[in-house]
Tab-separated table of N, CA and C and ligand atoms in Angstrom:
chain	number	residue	atom	x	y	z
A	5	UNK	N	61.942	-18.647	44.208
A	5	UNK	CA	60.521	-18.265	44.234
A	5	UNK	C	59.864	-18.596	42.915
A	6	UNK	N	58.573	-18.946	43.008
A	6	UNK	CA	57.852	-19.273	41.761
A	6	UNK	C	57.849	-18.089	40.801
A	7	UNK	N	57.846	-16.862	41.371
A	7	UNK	CA	57.844	-15.688	40.482
A	7	UNK	C	59.157	-15.573	39.695
A	8	UNK	N	60.270	-16.071	40.285
A	8	UNK	CA	61.538	-16.095	39.539
A	8	UNK	C	61.434	-17.040	38.344
A	9	UNK	N	60.717	-18.141	38.560
A	9	UNK	CA	60.557	-19.118	37.473
A	9	UNK	C	59.709	-18.495	36.359
A	10	UNK	N	58.636	-17.821	36.727
A	10	UNK	CA	57.782	-17.173	35.721
A	10	UNK	C	58.583	-16.121	34.952
A	11	UNK	N	59.338	-15.323	35.666
A	11	UNK	CA	60.173	-14.294	35.012
A	11	UNK	C	61.192	-14.954	34.080
A	12	UNK	N	61.820	-16.021	34.557
A	12	UNK	CA	62.812	-16.736	33.748
A	12	UNK	C	62.188	-17.341	32.500
A	13	UNK	N	60.987	-17.895	32.652
A	13	UNK	CA	60.307	-18.492	31.494
A	13	UNK	C	59.960	-17.416	30.466
A	14	UNK	N	59.564	-16.243	30.941
A	14	UNK	CA	59.268	-15.148	30.008
A	14	UNK	C	60.544	-14.648	29.321
A	15	UNK	N	61.665	-14.626	30.059
A	15	UNK	CA	62.942	-14.259	29.435
A	15	UNK	C	63.288	-15.261	28.327
A	16	UNK	N	63.087	-16.540	28.636
A	16	UNK	CA	63.369	-17.576	27.639
A	16	UNK	C	62.428	-17.463	26.445
A	17	UNK	N	61.185	-17.124	26.729
A	17	UNK	CA	60.204	-16.933	25.652
A	17	UNK	C	60.707	-15.847	24.695
A	18	UNK	N	61.218	-14.769	25.263
A	18	UNK	CA	61.747	-13.676	24.443
A	18	UNK	C	62.942	-14.156	23.611
A	19	UNK	N	63.863	-14.863	24.252
A	19	UNK	CA	65.025	-15.381	23.517
A	19	UNK	C	64.598	-16.294	22.380
A	20	UNK	N	63.656	-17.180	22.690
A	20	UNK	CA	63.217	-18.152	21.679
A	20	UNK	C	62.532	-17.444	20.511
A	21	UNK	N	61.788	-16.375	20.794
A	21	UNK	CA	61.115	-15.652	19.711
A	21	UNK	C	62.123	-14.947	18.810
A	22	UNK	N	63.131	-14.340	19.421
A	22	UNK	CA	64.155	-13.663	18.609
A	22	UNK	C	64.944	-14.713	17.814
A	23	UNK	N	65.300	-15.802	18.504
A	23	UNK	CA	66.071	-16.844	17.828
A	23	UNK	C	65.285	-17.459	16.670
A	24	UNK	N	64.005	-17.719	16.892
A	24	UNK	CA	63.187	-18.311	15.827
A	24	UNK	C	63.173	-17.398	14.600
A	25	UNK	N	62.974	-16.118	14.835
A	25	UNK	CA	62.915	-15.177	13.716
A	25	UNK	C	64.259	-15.125	12.975
A	26	UNK	N	65.346	-15.151	13.755
A	26	UNK	CA	66.670	-15.136	13.127
A	26	UNK	C	66.893	-16.406	12.304
A	27	UNK	N	66.449	-17.552	12.842
A	27	UNK	CA	66.628	-18.818	12.113
A	27	UNK	C	65.835	-18.784	10.805
A	28	UNK	N	64.670	-18.177	10.858
A	28	UNK	CA	63.858	-18.114	9.644
A	28	UNK	C	64.491	-17.148	8.619
A	29	UNK	N	65.028	-16.058	9.105
A	29	UNK	CA	65.734	-15.147	8.188
A	29	UNK	C	66.938	-15.835	7.547
A	30	UNK	N	67.651	-16.636	8.369
A	30	UNK	CA	68.807	-17.363	7.829
A	30	UNK	C	68.322	-18.366	6.776
A	31	UNK	N	67.207	-19.025	7.062
A	31	UNK	CA	66.595	-19.967	6.110
A	31	UNK	C	66.261	-19.258	4.787
A	32	UNK	N	65.763	-18.038	4.881
A	32	UNK	CA	65.410	-17.290	3.662
A	32	UNK	C	66.631	-16.805	2.916
A	33	UNK	N	67.613	-16.288	3.640
A	33	UNK	CA	68.681	-15.511	3.007
A	33	UNK	C	69.942	-16.293	2.674
A	34	UNK	N	69.978	-17.571	3.089
A	34	UNK	CA	71.182	-18.354	2.809
A	34	UNK	C	71.408	-18.456	1.290
A	35	UNK	N	72.676	-18.346	0.912
A	35	UNK	CA	73.045	-18.443	-0.506
A	35	UNK	C	74.301	-19.291	-0.605
A	36	UNK	N	74.544	-19.801	-1.792
A	36	UNK	CA	75.834	-20.454	-2.011
A	36	UNK	C	75.719	-21.956	-2.142
A	37	UNK	N	76.879	-22.607	-2.121
A	37	UNK	CA	76.877	-24.032	-2.474
A	37	UNK	C	76.323	-24.949	-1.379
A	38	UNK	N	76.152	-24.433	-0.150
A	38	UNK	CA	75.497	-25.248	0.885
A	38	UNK	C	74.055	-24.836	1.088
A	39	UNK	N	73.493	-24.159	0.088
A	39	UNK	CA	72.122	-23.655	0.225
A	39	UNK	C	71.166	-24.753	0.708
A	40	UNK	N	71.157	-25.892	0.004
A	40	UNK	CA	70.128	-26.887	0.302
A	40	UNK	C	70.244	-27.423	1.729
A	41	UNK	N	71.481	-27.705	2.194
A	41	UNK	CA	71.607	-28.232	3.573
A	41	UNK	C	71.262	-27.173	4.617
A	42	UNK	N	71.782	-25.970	4.434
A	42	UNK	CA	71.553	-24.961	5.474
A	42	UNK	C	70.120	-24.433	5.445
A	43	UNK	N	69.552	-24.323	4.263
A	43	UNK	CA	68.139	-23.936	4.156
A	43	UNK	C	67.291	-24.916	4.998
A	44	UNK	N	67.558	-26.192	4.871
A	44	UNK	CA	66.817	-27.219	5.632
A	44	UNK	C	67.168	-27.182	7.120
A	45	UNK	N	68.437	-26.992	7.440
A	45	UNK	CA	68.861	-26.975	8.859
A	45	UNK	C	68.240	-25.795	9.605
A	46	UNK	N	68.226	-24.630	8.963
A	46	UNK	CA	67.642	-23.463	9.627
A	46	UNK	C	66.121	-23.640	9.774
A	47	UNK	N	65.513	-24.324	8.839
A	47	UNK	CA	64.075	-24.609	8.966
A	47	UNK	C	63.827	-25.525	10.174
A	48	UNK	N	64.694	-26.532	10.311
A	48	UNK	CA	64.602	-27.440	11.459
A	48	UNK	C	64.674	-26.636	12.764
A	49	UNK	N	65.597	-25.666	12.786
A	49	UNK	CA	65.754	-24.841	13.987
A	49	UNK	C	64.502	-24.012	14.280
A	50	UNK	N	63.972	-23.317	13.280
A	50	UNK	CA	62.837	-22.459	13.640
A	50	UNK	C	61.595	-23.263	13.971
A	51	UNK	N	61.478	-24.474	13.396
A	51	UNK	CA	60.356	-25.339	13.803
A	51	UNK	C	60.509	-25.773	15.261
A	52	UNK	N	61.718	-26.141	15.618
A	52	UNK	CA	61.985	-26.590	16.986
A	52	UNK	C	61.707	-25.460	17.996
A	53	UNK	N	62.172	-24.247	17.673
A	53	UNK	CA	61.994	-23.144	18.615
A	53	UNK	C	60.549	-22.668	18.655
A	54	UNK	N	59.821	-22.890	17.581
A	54	UNK	CA	58.385	-22.562	17.603
A	54	UNK	C	57.668	-23.425	18.630
A	55	UNK	N	58.034	-24.693	18.665
A	55	UNK	CA	57.434	-25.597	19.662
A	55	UNK	C	57.764	-25.130	21.072
A	56	UNK	N	59.028	-24.754	21.266
A	56	UNK	CA	59.452	-24.305	22.595
A	56	UNK	C	58.689	-23.041	23.011
A	57	UNK	N	58.500	-22.126	22.080
A	57	UNK	CA	57.775	-20.889	22.381
A	57	UNK	C	56.397	-21.209	22.944
A	58	UNK	N	55.708	-22.139	22.284
A	58	UNK	CA	54.369	-22.508	22.730
A	58	UNK	C	54.407	-23.143	24.124
A	59	UNK	N	55.391	-24.026	24.331
A	59	UNK	CA	55.503	-24.708	25.628
A	59	UNK	C	55.825	-23.710	26.750
A	60	UNK	N	56.708	-22.760	26.456
A	60	UNK	CA	57.090	-21.779	27.481
A	60	UNK	C	55.905	-20.910	27.869
A	61	UNK	N	55.183	-20.415	26.871
A	61	UNK	CA	54.050	-19.529	27.151
A	61	UNK	C	52.978	-20.283	27.940
A	62	UNK	N	52.746	-21.541	27.589
A	62	UNK	CA	51.715	-22.303	28.293
A	62	UNK	C	52.142	-22.655	29.719
A	63	UNK	N	53.448	-22.825	29.912
A	63	UNK	CA	53.938	-23.084	31.279
A	63	UNK	C	53.789	-21.819	32.138
A	64	UNK	N	54.070	-20.657	31.545
A	64	UNK	CA	53.880	-19.386	32.270
A	64	UNK	C	52.421	-19.297	32.730
A	65	UNK	N	51.498	-19.617	31.841
A	65	UNK	CA	50.072	-19.562	32.190
A	65	UNK	C	49.723	-20.580	33.267
A	66	UNK	N	50.281	-21.783	33.162
A	66	UNK	CA	50.011	-22.824	34.175
A	66	UNK	C	50.464	-22.391	35.558
A	67	UNK	N	51.510	-21.540	35.598
A	67	UNK	CA	52.030	-21.079	36.892
A	67	UNK	C	51.332	-19.809	37.368
A	68	UNK	N	50.340	-19.362	36.605
A	68	UNK	CA	49.579	-18.184	37.022
A	68	UNK	C	50.140	-16.876	36.504
A	69	UNK	N	51.108	-16.946	35.604
A	69	UNK	CA	51.701	-15.718	35.046
A	69	UNK	C	51.066	-15.340	33.717
A	70	UNK	N	51.620	-14.294	33.107
A	70	UNK	CA	51.144	-13.831	31.803
A	70	UNK	C	52.315	-13.843	30.826
A	71	UNK	N	52.181	-14.566	29.729
A	71	UNK	CA	53.270	-14.546	28.748
A	71	UNK	C	53.427	-13.159	28.141
A	72	UNK	N	54.641	-12.825	27.736
A	72	UNK	CA	54.907	-11.519	27.116
A	72	UNK	C	53.902	-11.249	26.008
A	73	UNK	N	53.485	-9.987	25.915
A	73	UNK	CA	52.392	-9.685	24.991
A	73	UNK	C	52.765	-8.781	23.828
A	74	UNK	N	53.939	-8.157	23.890
A	74	UNK	CA	54.293	-7.243	22.801
A	74	UNK	C	55.728	-7.520	22.340
A	75	UNK	N	56.003	-7.155	21.107
A	75	UNK	CA	57.364	-7.285	20.594
A	75	UNK	C	58.315	-6.373	21.375
A	76	UNK	N	57.779	-5.258	21.840
A	76	UNK	CA	58.602	-4.352	22.647
A	76	UNK	C	59.086	-5.078	23.919
A	77	UNK	N	58.156	-5.779	24.577
A	77	UNK	CA	58.539	-6.559	25.766
A	77	UNK	C	59.535	-7.656	25.398
A	78	UNK	N	59.294	-8.294	24.265
A	78	UNK	CA	60.203	-9.358	23.823
A	78	UNK	C	61.624	-8.802	23.710
A	79	UNK	N	61.766	-7.639	23.082
A	79	UNK	CA	63.100	-7.073	22.884
A	79	UNK	C	63.717	-6.604	24.209
A	80	UNK	N	62.875	-6.236	25.165
A	80	UNK	CA	63.407	-5.841	26.476
A	80	UNK	C	63.935	-7.058	27.235
A	81	UNK	N	63.224	-8.183	27.114
A	81	UNK	CA	63.585	-9.381	27.889
A	81	UNK	C	64.668	-10.238	27.219
A	82	UNK	N	64.809	-10.119	25.896
A	82	UNK	CA	65.697	-11.054	25.183
A	82	UNK	C	67.178	-10.770	25.455
A	83	UNK	N	67.930	-11.846	25.679
A	83	UNK	CA	69.387	-11.716	25.776
A	83	UNK	C	70.010	-11.927	24.397
A	84	UNK	N	69.258	-12.547	23.507
A	84	UNK	CA	69.727	-12.737	22.129
A	84	UNK	C	69.418	-11.460	21.356
A	85	UNK	N	70.430	-10.932	20.666
A	85	UNK	CA	70.168	-9.689	19.931
A	85	UNK	C	69.909	-9.974	18.454
A	86	UNK	N	69.263	-9.012	17.814
A	86	UNK	CA	68.990	-9.149	16.389
A	86	UNK	C	70.302	-9.004	15.617
A	87	UNK	N	70.345	-9.617	14.427
A	87	UNK	CA	71.571	-9.530	13.628
A	87	UNK	C	71.214	-9.375	12.158
A	88	UNK	N	70.668	-8.205	11.807
A	88	UNK	CA	70.300	-8.043	10.400
A	88	UNK	C	71.548	-7.995	9.523
A	89	UNK	N	71.395	-8.429	8.305
A	89	UNK	CA	72.479	-8.255	7.343
A	89	UNK	C	73.556	-9.323	7.366
A	90	UNK	N	73.301	-10.452	8.044
A	90	UNK	CA	74.290	-11.542	7.948
A	90	UNK	C	74.363	-11.961	6.471
A	91	UNK	N	75.555	-11.895	5.903
A	91	UNK	CA	75.627	-12.011	4.446
A	91	UNK	C	76.071	-13.378	3.940
A	92	UNK	N	76.743	-14.144	4.779
A	92	UNK	CA	77.293	-15.400	4.255
A	92	UNK	C	77.070	-16.535	5.253
A	93	UNK	N	77.271	-17.756	4.775
A	93	UNK	CA	76.963	-18.926	5.606
A	93	UNK	C	77.796	-18.951	6.879
A	94	UNK	N	79.044	-18.501	6.802
A	94	UNK	CA	79.902	-18.544	7.983
A	94	UNK	C	79.341	-17.649	9.091
A	95	UNK	N	78.938	-16.447	8.737
A	95	UNK	CA	78.415	-15.563	9.792
A	95	UNK	C	77.071	-16.068	10.302
A	96	UNK	N	76.286	-16.713	9.437
A	96	UNK	CA	75.008	-17.256	9.896
A	96	UNK	C	75.208	-18.426	10.869
A	97	UNK	N	76.162	-19.295	10.543
A	97	UNK	CA	76.406	-20.461	11.414
A	97	UNK	C	77.076	-19.998	12.706
A	98	UNK	N	78.007	-19.080	12.587
A	98	UNK	CA	78.689	-18.531	13.775
A	98	UNK	C	77.666	-17.821	14.665
A	99	UNK	N	76.781	-17.040	14.058
A	99	UNK	CA	75.738	-16.347	14.810
A	99	UNK	C	74.813	-17.335	15.511
A	100	UNK	N	74.502	-18.433	14.836
A	100	UNK	CA	73.664	-19.470	15.437
A	100	UNK	C	74.358	-20.067	16.660
A	101	UNK	N	75.662	-20.317	16.539
A	101	UNK	CA	76.416	-20.882	17.673
A	101	UNK	C	76.416	-19.919	18.865
A	102	UNK	N	76.589	-18.638	18.597
A	102	UNK	CA	76.551	-17.649	19.691
A	102	UNK	C	75.173	-17.644	20.357
A	103	UNK	N	74.132	-17.703	19.545
A	103	UNK	CA	72.765	-17.709	20.093
A	103	UNK	C	72.505	-18.967	20.929
A	104	UNK	N	73.017	-20.107	20.450
A	104	UNK	CA	72.873	-21.355	21.220
A	104	UNK	C	73.473	-21.186	22.613
A	105	UNK	N	74.652	-20.552	22.660
A	105	UNK	CA	75.350	-20.399	23.932
A	105	UNK	C	74.544	-19.496	24.886
A	106	UNK	N	74.018	-18.413	24.357
A	106	UNK	CA	73.190	-17.506	25.175
A	106	UNK	C	71.974	-18.258	25.707
A	107	UNK	N	71.350	-19.008	24.821
A	107	UNK	CA	70.129	-19.730	25.168
A	107	UNK	C	70.412	-20.849	26.178
A	108	UNK	N	71.544	-21.550	25.969
A	108	UNK	CA	71.892	-22.659	26.863
A	108	UNK	C	72.095	-22.150	28.294
A	109	UNK	N	72.792	-21.017	28.415
A	109	UNK	CA	73.040	-20.456	29.744
A	109	UNK	C	71.730	-20.098	30.423
A	110	UNK	N	70.853	-19.471	29.667
A	110	UNK	CA	69.596	-19.029	30.267
A	110	UNK	C	68.691	-20.219	30.608
A	111	UNK	N	68.674	-21.220	29.729
A	111	UNK	CA	67.883	-22.420	30.025
A	111	UNK	C	68.372	-23.068	31.324
A	112	UNK	N	69.707	-23.163	31.467
A	112	UNK	CA	70.280	-23.793	32.660
A	112	UNK	C	69.930	-22.988	33.916
A	113	UNK	N	69.977	-21.667	33.785
A	113	UNK	CA	69.660	-20.777	34.910
A	113	UNK	C	68.207	-20.965	35.374
A	114	UNK	N	67.292	-20.996	34.423
A	114	UNK	CA	65.871	-21.118	34.772
A	114	UNK	C	65.575	-22.531	35.285
A	115	UNK	N	66.246	-23.528	34.708
A	115	UNK	CA	66.068	-24.899	35.194
A	115	UNK	C	66.517	-24.994	36.661
A	116	UNK	N	67.625	-24.329	36.987
A	116	UNK	CA	68.113	-24.309	38.378
A	116	UNK	C	67.125	-23.593	39.296
A	117	UNK	N	66.580	-22.463	38.811
A	117	UNK	CA	65.596	-21.715	39.622
A	117	UNK	C	64.373	-22.597	39.877
A	118	UNK	N	63.990	-23.383	38.877
A	118	UNK	CA	62.843	-24.282	39.039
A	118	UNK	C	63.166	-25.382	40.049
A	119	UNK	N	64.393	-25.915	39.965
A	119	UNK	CA	64.815	-26.976	40.901
A	119	UNK	C	64.770	-26.470	42.339
A	120	UNK	N	65.174	-25.209	42.524
A	120	UNK	CA	65.195	-24.634	43.879
A	120	UNK	C	63.818	-24.571	44.516
A	121	UNK	N	62.775	-24.427	43.695
A	121	UNK	CA	61.418	-24.372	44.271
A	121	UNK	C	60.680	-25.705	44.086
A	122	UNK	N	61.425	-26.741	43.671
A	122	UNK	CA	60.823	-28.069	43.527
A	122	UNK	C	59.847	-28.170	42.360
A	123	UNK	N	60.055	-27.329	41.340
A	123	UNK	CA	59.156	-27.330	40.175
A	123	UNK	C	59.710	-28.280	39.104
A	124	UNK	N	59.407	-29.560	39.304
A	124	UNK	CA	59.928	-30.593	38.393
A	124	UNK	C	59.366	-30.444	36.987
A	125	UNK	N	58.138	-29.976	36.888
A	125	UNK	CA	57.504	-29.858	35.569
A	125	UNK	C	58.281	-28.889	34.682
A	126	UNK	N	58.683	-27.743	35.257
A	126	UNK	CA	59.460	-26.779	34.472
A	126	UNK	C	60.834	-27.348	34.130
A	127	UNK	N	61.466	-28.005	35.114
A	127	UNK	CA	62.763	-28.640	34.825
A	127	UNK	C	62.644	-29.639	33.675
A	128	UNK	N	61.595	-30.460	33.739
A	128	UNK	CA	61.397	-31.480	32.707
A	128	UNK	C	61.096	-30.867	31.347
A	129	UNK	N	60.498	-29.682	31.372
A	129	UNK	CA	60.223	-28.976	30.118
A	129	UNK	C	61.527	-28.429	29.513
A	130	UNK	N	62.390	-27.886	30.376
A	130	UNK	CA	63.576	-27.180	29.873
A	130	UNK	C	64.744	-28.109	29.540
A	131	UNK	N	64.935	-29.155	30.352
A	131	UNK	CA	66.154	-29.953	30.213
A	131	UNK	C	66.340	-30.591	28.830
A	132	UNK	N	65.279	-31.112	28.188
A	132	UNK	CA	65.486	-31.676	26.844
A	132	UNK	C	66.002	-30.636	25.845
A	133	UNK	N	65.660	-29.361	26.069
A	133	UNK	CA	66.130	-28.315	25.155
A	133	UNK	C	67.610	-28.010	25.395
A	134	UNK	N	68.058	-28.173	26.656
A	134	UNK	CA	69.494	-28.025	26.947
A	134	UNK	C	70.255	-29.132	26.208
A	135	UNK	N	69.719	-30.356	26.255
A	135	UNK	CA	70.340	-31.488	25.550
A	135	UNK	C	70.329	-31.256	24.043
A	136	UNK	N	69.217	-30.755	23.529
A	136	UNK	CA	69.101	-30.497	22.094
A	136	UNK	C	70.156	-29.489	21.634
A	137	UNK	N	70.329	-28.433	22.432
A	137	UNK	CA	71.311	-27.405	22.070
A	137	UNK	C	72.728	-27.984	22.089
A	138	UNK	N	73.016	-28.830	23.089
A	138	UNK	CA	74.357	-29.420	23.174
A	138	UNK	C	74.683	-30.158	21.875
A	139	UNK	N	73.719	-30.911	21.365
A	139	UNK	CA	73.955	-31.666	20.139
A	139	UNK	C	74.018	-30.733	18.926
A	140	UNK	N	73.120	-29.768	18.884
A	140	UNK	CA	73.091	-28.842	17.744
A	140	UNK	C	74.372	-27.998	17.694
A	141	UNK	N	74.899	-27.612	18.862
A	141	UNK	CA	76.152	-26.828	18.897
A	141	UNK	C	77.288	-27.635	18.282
A	142	UNK	N	77.348	-28.908	18.645
A	142	UNK	CA	78.395	-29.765	18.101
A	142	UNK	C	78.273	-29.811	16.559
A	143	UNK	N	77.053	-29.983	16.055
A	143	UNK	CA	76.886	-30.121	14.607
A	143	UNK	C	77.213	-28.825	13.857
A	144	UNK	N	76.733	-27.699	14.385
A	144	UNK	CA	77.009	-26.426	13.701
A	144	UNK	C	78.497	-26.068	13.785
A	145	UNK	N	79.134	-26.412	14.911
A	145	UNK	CA	80.581	-26.161	15.031
A	145	UNK	C	81.336	-27.073	14.066
A	146	UNK	N	80.910	-28.326	13.943
A	146	UNK	CA	81.566	-29.264	13.027
A	146	UNK	C	81.452	-28.768	11.589
A	147	UNK	N	80.328	-28.153	11.267
A	147	UNK	CA	80.144	-27.596	9.915
A	147	UNK	C	81.241	-26.561	9.625
A	148	UNK	N	81.628	-25.811	10.654
A	148	UNK	CA	82.678	-24.789	10.473
A	148	UNK	C	84.080	-25.391	10.611
A	149	UNK	N	84.143	-26.709	10.893
A	149	UNK	CA	85.439	-27.344	11.088
A	149	UNK	C	86.018	-27.059	12.450
A	150	UNK	N	85.135	-26.727	13.405
A	150	UNK	CA	85.599	-26.402	14.762
A	150	UNK	C	85.048	-27.436	15.740
A	151	UNK	N	85.642	-27.477	16.947
A	151	UNK	CA	85.023	-28.306	17.982
A	151	UNK	C	84.423	-27.378	19.032
A	152	UNK	N	83.432	-27.914	19.781
A	152	UNK	CA	82.743	-27.059	20.761
A	152	UNK	C	83.538	-26.950	22.058
B	222	LIG	FE1	60.554	-21.982	3.818
């Protein structure tokens, strides 16, 4: 149903908002000998998710829905949880990988819901972000010396 797609897009909007804020906090709080690379990488992430936030909210409106309006709603809908106090690069990168996985699952779920109702526009909006996460997961895992 189209309403499932609207609900899914709002769930993703919530995830993207929490993730963006976390990426920006990581950008601010990173310390140590990889400061310059990770400071830049986390900035890349929050810029990317900012774009997605705008696209998701505008797609909700195009479908006749209302994008989430309060932080309270965002926290109710988000599957990504807040993680204050990440102290070192390893926990920040590991936390990013966990968030990617949560986001990837939800993106795939909503893309499937869109496919079921023949909503190609939503699929086309979401699928590049699934691809982006696949590549970003590989890079962040490689930074930790792990494979995905
Ligand atoms: Fe900055």
